[in-house]
PDB file of C-alpha atoms in Angstrom:
ATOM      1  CA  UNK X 466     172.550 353.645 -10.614  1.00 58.00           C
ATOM      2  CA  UNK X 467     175.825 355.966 -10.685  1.00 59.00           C
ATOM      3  CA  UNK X 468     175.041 359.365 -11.819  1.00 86.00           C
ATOM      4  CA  UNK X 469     176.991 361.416 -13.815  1.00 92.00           C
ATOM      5  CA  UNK X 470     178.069 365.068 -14.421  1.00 94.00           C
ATOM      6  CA  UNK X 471     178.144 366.232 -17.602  1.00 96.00           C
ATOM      7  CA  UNK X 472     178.983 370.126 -18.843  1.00 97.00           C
ATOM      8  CA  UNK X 473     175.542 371.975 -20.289  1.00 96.00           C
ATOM      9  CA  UNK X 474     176.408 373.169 -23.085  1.00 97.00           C
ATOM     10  CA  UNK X 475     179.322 372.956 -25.487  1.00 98.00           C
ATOM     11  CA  UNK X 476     180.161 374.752 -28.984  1.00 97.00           C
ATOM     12  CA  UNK X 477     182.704 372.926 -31.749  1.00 97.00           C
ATOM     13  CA  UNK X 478     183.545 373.604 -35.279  1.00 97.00           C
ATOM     14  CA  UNK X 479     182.360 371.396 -38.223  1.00 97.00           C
ATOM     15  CA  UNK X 480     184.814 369.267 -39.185  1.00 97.00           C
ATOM     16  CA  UNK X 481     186.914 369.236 -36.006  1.00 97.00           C
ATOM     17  CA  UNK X 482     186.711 366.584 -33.203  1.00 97.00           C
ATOM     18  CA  UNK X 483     184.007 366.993 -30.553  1.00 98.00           C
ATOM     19  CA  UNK X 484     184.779 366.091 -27.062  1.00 98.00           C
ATOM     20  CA  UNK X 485     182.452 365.845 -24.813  1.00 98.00           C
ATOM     21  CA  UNK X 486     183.116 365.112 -20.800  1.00 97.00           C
ATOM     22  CA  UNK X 487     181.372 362.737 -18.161  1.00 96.00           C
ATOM     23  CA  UNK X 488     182.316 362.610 -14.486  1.00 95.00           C
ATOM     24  CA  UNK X 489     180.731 359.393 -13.408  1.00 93.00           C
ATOM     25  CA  UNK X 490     183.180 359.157 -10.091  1.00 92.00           C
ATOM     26  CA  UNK X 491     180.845 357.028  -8.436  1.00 90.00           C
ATOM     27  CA  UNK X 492     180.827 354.363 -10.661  1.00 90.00           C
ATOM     28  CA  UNK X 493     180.961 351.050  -9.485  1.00 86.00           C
ATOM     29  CA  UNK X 494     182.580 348.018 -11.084  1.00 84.00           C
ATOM     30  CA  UNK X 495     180.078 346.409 -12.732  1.00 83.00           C
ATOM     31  CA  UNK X 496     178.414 349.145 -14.409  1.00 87.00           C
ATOM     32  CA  UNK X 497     178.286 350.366 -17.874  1.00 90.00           C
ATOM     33  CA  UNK X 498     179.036 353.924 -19.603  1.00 93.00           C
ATOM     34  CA  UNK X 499     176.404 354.133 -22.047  1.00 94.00           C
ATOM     35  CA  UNK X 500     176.474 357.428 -24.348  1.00 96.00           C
ATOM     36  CA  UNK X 501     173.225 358.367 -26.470  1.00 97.00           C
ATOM     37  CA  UNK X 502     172.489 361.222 -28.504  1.00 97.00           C
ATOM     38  CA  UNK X 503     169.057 363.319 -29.247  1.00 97.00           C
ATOM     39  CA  UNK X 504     167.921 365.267 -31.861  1.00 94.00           C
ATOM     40  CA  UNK X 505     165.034 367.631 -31.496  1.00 86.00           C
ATOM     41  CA  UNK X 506     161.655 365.738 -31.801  1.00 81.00           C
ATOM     42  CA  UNK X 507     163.787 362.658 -32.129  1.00 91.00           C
ATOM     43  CA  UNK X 508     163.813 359.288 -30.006  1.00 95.00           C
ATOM     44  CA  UNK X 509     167.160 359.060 -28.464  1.00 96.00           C
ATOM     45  CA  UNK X 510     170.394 357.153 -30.546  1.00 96.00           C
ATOM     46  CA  UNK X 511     172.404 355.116 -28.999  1.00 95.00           C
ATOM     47  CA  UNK X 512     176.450 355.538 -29.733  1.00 97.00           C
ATOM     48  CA  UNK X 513     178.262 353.414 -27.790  1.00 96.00           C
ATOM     49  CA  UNK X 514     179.094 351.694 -24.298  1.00 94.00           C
ATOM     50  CA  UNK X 515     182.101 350.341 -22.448  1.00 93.00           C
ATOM     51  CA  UNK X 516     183.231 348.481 -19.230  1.00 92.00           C
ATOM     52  CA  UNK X 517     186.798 349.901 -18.775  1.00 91.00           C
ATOM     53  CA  UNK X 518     188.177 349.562 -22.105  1.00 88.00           C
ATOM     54  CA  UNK X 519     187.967 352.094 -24.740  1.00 94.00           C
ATOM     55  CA  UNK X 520     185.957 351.395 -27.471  1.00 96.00           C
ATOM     56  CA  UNK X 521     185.560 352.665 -31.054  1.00 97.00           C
ATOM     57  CA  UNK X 522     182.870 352.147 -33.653  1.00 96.00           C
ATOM     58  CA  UNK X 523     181.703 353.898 -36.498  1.00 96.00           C
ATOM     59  CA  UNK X 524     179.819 356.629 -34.745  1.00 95.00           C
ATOM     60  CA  UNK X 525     182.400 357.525 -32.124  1.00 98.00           C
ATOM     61  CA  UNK X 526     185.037 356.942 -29.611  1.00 98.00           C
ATOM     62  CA  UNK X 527     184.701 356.245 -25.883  1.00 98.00           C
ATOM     63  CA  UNK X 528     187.689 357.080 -23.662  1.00 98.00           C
ATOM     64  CA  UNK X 529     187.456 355.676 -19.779  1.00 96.00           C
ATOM     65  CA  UNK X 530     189.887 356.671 -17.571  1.00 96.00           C
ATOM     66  CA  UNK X 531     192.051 353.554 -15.350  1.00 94.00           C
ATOM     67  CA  UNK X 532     190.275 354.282 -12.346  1.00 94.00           C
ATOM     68  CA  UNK X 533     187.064 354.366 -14.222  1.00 94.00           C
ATOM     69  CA  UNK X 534     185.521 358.139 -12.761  1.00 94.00           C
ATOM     70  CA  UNK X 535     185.375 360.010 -15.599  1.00 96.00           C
ATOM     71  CA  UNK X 536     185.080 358.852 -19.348  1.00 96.00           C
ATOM     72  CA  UNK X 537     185.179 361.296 -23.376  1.00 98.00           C
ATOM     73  CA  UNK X 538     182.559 360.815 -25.949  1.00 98.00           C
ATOM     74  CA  UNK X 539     185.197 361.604 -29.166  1.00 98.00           C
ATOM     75  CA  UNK X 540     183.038 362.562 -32.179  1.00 98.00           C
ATOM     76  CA  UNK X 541     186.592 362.521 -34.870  1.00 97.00           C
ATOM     77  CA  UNK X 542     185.107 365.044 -37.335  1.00 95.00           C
ATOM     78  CA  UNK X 543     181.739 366.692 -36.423  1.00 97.00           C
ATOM     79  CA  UNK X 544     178.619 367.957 -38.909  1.00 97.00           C
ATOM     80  CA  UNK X 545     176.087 370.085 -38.227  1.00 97.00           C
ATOM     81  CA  UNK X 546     174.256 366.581 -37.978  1.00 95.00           C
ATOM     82  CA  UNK X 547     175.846 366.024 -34.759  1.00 97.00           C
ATOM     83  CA  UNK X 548     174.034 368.835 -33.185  1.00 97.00           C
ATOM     84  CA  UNK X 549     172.118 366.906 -30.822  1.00 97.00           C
ATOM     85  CA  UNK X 550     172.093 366.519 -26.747  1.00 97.00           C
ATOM     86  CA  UNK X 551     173.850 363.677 -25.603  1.00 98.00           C
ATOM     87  CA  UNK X 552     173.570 361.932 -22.298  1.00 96.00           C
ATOM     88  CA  UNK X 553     176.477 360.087 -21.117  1.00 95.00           C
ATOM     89  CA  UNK X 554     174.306 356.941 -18.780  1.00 91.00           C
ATOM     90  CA  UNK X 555     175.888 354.959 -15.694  1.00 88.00           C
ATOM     91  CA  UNK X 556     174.110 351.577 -16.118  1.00 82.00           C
ATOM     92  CA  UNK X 557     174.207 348.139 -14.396  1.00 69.00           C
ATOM     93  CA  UNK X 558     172.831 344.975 -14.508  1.00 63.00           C
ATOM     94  CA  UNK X 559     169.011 344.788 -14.412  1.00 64.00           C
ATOM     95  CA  UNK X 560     169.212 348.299 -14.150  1.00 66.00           C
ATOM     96  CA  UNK X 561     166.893 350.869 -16.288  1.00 75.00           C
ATOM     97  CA  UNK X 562     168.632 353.617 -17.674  1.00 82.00           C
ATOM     98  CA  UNK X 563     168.610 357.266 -15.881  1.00 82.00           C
ATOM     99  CA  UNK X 564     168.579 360.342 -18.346  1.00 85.00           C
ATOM    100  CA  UNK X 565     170.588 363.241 -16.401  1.00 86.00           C
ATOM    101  CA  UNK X 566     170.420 366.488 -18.406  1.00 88.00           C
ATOM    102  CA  UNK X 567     173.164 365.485 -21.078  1.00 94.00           C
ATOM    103  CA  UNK X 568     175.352 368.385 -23.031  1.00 97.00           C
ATOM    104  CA  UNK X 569     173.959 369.997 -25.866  1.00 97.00           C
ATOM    105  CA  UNK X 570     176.485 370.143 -28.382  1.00 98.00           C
ATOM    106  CA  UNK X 571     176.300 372.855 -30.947  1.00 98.00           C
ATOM    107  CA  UNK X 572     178.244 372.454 -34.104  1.00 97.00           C
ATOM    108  CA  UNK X 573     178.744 375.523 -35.873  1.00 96.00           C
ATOM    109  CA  UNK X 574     179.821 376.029 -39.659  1.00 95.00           C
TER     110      UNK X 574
ATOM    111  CA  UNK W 803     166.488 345.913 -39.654  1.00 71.00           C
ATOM    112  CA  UNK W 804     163.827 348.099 -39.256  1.00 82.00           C
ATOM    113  CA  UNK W 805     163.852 349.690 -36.073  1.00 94.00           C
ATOM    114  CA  UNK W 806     161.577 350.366 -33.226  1.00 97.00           C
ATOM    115  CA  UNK W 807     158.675 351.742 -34.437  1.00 97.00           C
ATOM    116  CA  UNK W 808     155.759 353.733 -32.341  1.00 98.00           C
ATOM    117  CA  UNK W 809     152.306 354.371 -33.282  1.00 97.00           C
ATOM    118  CA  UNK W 810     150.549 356.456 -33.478  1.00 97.00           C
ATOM    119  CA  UNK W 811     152.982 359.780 -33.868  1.00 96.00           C
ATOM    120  CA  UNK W 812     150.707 362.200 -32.460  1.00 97.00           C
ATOM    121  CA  UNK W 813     147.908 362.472 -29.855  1.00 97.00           C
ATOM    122  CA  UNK W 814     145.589 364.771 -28.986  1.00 98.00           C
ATOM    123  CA  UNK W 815     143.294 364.020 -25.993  1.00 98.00           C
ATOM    124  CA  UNK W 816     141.134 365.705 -23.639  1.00 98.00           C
ATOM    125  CA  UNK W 817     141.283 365.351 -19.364  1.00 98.00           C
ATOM    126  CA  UNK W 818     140.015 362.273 -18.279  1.00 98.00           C
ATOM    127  CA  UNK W 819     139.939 360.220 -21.177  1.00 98.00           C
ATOM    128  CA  UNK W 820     142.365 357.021 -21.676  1.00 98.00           C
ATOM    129  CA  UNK W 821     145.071 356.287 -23.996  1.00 98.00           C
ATOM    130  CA  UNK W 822     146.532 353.453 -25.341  1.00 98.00           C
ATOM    131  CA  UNK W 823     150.127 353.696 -27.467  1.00 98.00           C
ATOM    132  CA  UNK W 824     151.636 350.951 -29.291  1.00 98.00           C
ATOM    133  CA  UNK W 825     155.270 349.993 -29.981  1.00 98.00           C
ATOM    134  CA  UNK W 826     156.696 347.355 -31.756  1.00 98.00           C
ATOM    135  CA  UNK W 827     160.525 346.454 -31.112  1.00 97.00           C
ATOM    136  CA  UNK W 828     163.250 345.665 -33.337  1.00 96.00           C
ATOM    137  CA  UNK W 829     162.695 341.994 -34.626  1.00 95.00           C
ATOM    138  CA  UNK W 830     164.606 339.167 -32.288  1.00 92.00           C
ATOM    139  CA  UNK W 831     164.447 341.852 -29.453  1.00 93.00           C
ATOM    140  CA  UNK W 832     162.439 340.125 -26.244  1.00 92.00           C
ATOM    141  CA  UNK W 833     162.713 343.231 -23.942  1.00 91.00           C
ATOM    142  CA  UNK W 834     160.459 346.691 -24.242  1.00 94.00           C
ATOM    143  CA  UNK W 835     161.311 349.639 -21.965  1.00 93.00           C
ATOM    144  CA  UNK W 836     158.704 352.799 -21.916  1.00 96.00           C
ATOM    145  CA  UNK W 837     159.911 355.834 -20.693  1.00 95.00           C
ATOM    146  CA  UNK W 838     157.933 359.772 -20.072  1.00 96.00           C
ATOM    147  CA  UNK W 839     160.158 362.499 -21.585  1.00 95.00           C
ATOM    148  CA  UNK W 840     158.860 366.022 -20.701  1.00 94.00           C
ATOM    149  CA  UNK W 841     160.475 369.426 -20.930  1.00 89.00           C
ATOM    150  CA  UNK W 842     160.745 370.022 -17.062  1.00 86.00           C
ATOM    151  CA  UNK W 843     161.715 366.293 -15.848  1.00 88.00           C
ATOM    152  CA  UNK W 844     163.658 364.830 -18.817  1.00 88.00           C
ATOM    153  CA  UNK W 845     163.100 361.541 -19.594  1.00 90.00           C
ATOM    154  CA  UNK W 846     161.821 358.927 -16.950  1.00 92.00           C
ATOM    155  CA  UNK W 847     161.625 355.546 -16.760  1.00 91.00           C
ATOM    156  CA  UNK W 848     157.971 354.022 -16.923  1.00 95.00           C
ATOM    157  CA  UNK W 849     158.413 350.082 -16.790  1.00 92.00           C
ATOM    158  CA  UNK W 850     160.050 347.334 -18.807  1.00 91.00           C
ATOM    159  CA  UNK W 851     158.518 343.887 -19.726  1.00 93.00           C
ATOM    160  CA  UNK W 852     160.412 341.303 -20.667  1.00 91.00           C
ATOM    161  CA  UNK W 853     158.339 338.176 -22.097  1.00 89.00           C
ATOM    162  CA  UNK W 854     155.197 339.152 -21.622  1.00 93.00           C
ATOM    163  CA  UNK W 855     156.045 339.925 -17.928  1.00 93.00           C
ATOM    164  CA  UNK W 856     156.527 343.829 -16.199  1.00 92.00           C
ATOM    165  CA  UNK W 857     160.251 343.166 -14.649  1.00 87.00           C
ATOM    166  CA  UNK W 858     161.034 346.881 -13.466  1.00 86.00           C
ATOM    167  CA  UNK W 859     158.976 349.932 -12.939  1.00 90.00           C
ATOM    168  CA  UNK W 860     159.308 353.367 -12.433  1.00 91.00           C
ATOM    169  CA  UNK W 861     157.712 355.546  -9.761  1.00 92.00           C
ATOM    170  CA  UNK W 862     154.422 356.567 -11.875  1.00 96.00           C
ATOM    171  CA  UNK W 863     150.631 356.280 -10.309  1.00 97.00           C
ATOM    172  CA  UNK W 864     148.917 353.349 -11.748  1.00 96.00           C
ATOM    173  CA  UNK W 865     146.824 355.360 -14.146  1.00 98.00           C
ATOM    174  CA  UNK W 866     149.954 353.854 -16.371  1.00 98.00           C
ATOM    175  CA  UNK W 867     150.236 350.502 -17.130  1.00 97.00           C
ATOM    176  CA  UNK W 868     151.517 348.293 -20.047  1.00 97.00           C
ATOM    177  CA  UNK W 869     151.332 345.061 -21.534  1.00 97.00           C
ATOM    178  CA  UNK W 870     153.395 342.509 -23.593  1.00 97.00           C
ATOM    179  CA  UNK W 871     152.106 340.144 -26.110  1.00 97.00           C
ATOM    180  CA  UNK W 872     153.734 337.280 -26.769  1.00 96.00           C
ATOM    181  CA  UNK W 873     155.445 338.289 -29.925  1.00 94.00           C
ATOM    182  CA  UNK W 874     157.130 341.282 -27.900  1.00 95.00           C
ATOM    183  CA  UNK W 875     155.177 343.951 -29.271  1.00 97.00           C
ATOM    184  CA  UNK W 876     154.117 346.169 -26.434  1.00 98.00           C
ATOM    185  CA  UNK W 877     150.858 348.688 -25.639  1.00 98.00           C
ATOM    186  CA  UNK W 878     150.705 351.297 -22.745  1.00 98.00           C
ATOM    187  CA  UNK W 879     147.765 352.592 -21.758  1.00 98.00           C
ATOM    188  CA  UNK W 880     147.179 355.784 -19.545  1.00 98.00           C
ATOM    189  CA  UNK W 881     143.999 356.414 -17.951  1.00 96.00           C
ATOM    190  CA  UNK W 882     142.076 359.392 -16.468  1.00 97.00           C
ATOM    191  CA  UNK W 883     144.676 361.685 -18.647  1.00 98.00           C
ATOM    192  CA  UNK W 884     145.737 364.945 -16.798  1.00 98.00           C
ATOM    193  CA  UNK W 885     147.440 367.855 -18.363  1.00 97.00           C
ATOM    194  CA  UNK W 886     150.519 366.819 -17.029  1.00 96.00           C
ATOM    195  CA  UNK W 887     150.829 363.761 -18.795  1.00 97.00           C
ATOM    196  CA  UNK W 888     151.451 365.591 -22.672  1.00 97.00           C
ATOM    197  CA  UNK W 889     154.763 364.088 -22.995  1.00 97.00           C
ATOM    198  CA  UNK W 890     156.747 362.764 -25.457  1.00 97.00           C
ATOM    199  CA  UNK W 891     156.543 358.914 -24.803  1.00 98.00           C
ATOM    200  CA  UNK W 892     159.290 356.724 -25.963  1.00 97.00           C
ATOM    201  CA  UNK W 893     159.483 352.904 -26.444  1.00 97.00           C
ATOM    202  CA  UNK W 894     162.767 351.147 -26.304  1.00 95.00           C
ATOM    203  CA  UNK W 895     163.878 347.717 -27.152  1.00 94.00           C
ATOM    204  CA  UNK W 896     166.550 345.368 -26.323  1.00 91.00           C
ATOM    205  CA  UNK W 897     167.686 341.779 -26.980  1.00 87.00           C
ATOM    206  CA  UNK W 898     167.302 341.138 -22.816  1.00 77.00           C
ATOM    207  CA  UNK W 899     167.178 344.535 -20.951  1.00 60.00           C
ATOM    208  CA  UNK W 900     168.492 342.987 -17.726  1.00 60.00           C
ATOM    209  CA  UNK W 901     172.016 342.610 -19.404  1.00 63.00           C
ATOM    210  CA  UNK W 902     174.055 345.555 -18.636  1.00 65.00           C
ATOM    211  CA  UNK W 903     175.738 345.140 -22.450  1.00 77.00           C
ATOM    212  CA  UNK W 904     172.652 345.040 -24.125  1.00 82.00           C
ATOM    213  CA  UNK W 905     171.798 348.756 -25.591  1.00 89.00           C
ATOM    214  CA  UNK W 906     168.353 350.144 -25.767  1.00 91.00           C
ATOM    215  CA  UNK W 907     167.633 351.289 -28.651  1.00 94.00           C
ATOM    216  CA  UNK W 908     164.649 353.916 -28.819  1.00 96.00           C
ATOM    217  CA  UNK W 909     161.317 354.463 -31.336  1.00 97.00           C
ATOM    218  CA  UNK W 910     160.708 358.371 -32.212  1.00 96.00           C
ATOM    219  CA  UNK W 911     158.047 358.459 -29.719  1.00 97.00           C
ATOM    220  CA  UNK W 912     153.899 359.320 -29.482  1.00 98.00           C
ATOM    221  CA  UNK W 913     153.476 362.997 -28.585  1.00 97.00           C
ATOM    222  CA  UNK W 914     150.770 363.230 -26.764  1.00 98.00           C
ATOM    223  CA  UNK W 915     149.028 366.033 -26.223  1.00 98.00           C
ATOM    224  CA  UNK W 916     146.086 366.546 -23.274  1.00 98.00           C
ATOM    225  CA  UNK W 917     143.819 369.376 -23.262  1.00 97.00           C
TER     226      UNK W 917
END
């Protein structure tokens, strides 16, 4: 499996959009962007996935670039629920997902 | 739907017994994935079964194993516990695993604790 890069830590304001960075440039054509969240003492959530199109649903927005290296987790208007580490997952067919060390997002009031 | 659910919640258990953790996966779901999450090596893959039968595993001794009955709930049992197995350990189910566009969705884990 592809891994991916993602940025430690990151801070944003409640109500404003959260977006949080993968580099995944070794990403091969059949595999998946997966994004999951976790909060403390929590199993992890899963938010959403995509091939090479962007995708919205009513957790998020996923942004992949064209050439498919890098992809945006876009929470639209963040709580202080969204405080969580979130892992941003390179995944293919048959293929078990690897956990890198995610960004923890802190949303502050 | 409910969701995946895990039992029991918390563990405590002493070197060198066994343990045996149960997880029961979203209804219509035919795939069960266990995976190790710890403070030092994040979460790891353990193994997946898909009916009834282990179709991946992860680089663990053998003291860990798992089984699948045939209406997809799922047990994993750890023997000879160490110290280094208190973990957090989380179940996750799918509809098939093996489909790249099938998400796993995760229980809340067991904690277990070994002292």
């Amino acid at each position: 499996d592809a891994k991916t890069t993602q940025p430690p830590s990151m801070d944003c304001a409640e109500g404003r959009a959260a977006n949080l960075p993968c580099n995944h440039s070794t990403i091969s054509g059949n595999e998946y962007v997966y994004w999951y969240r976790q909060i403390h003492s929590q199993g992890p959530q899963y938010i959403i996935h995509g091939l090479k199109n962007n995708e919205t649903n009513e957790m998020a927005s996923l942004i992949i670039t064209e050439d498919r290296k890098s992809s945006t987790l876009i929470l639209p208007h963040a709580t202080l629920r969204d405080t969580a580490v979130y892992y941003c997952i390179v995944r293919n067919q048959g293929g078990k997902l690897i956990f890198g060390q995610g960004t923890e997002l802190s949303v502050k009031p | 739907k409910a969701g995946v659910t895990q039992t029991p919640r918390y563990l405590i258990k002493t070197r060198g017994q066994q343990v045996t953790l149960s997880c029961s996966p979203i209804s219509g779901h035919r795939s069960v994935s266990w995976y190790q999450q710890t403070p030092g090596q994040g979460l790891q893959f353990l193994f997946e079964y898909f009916s009834e039968t282990q179709r991946n595993k992860g680089n663990f001794p053998g003291r860990f194993s798992g089984r699948q009955f045939s209406n997809s709930r799922s047990e994993m049992n750890v023997s000879t516990l160490e110290l280094g197995d208190s973990a957090l350990y989380l179940c996750a189910s799918s509809v098939n695993g093996e489909f790249y566009n099938s998400p796993l969705h995760f229980g809340n884990g067991t904690r277990l604790t070994v002292t």
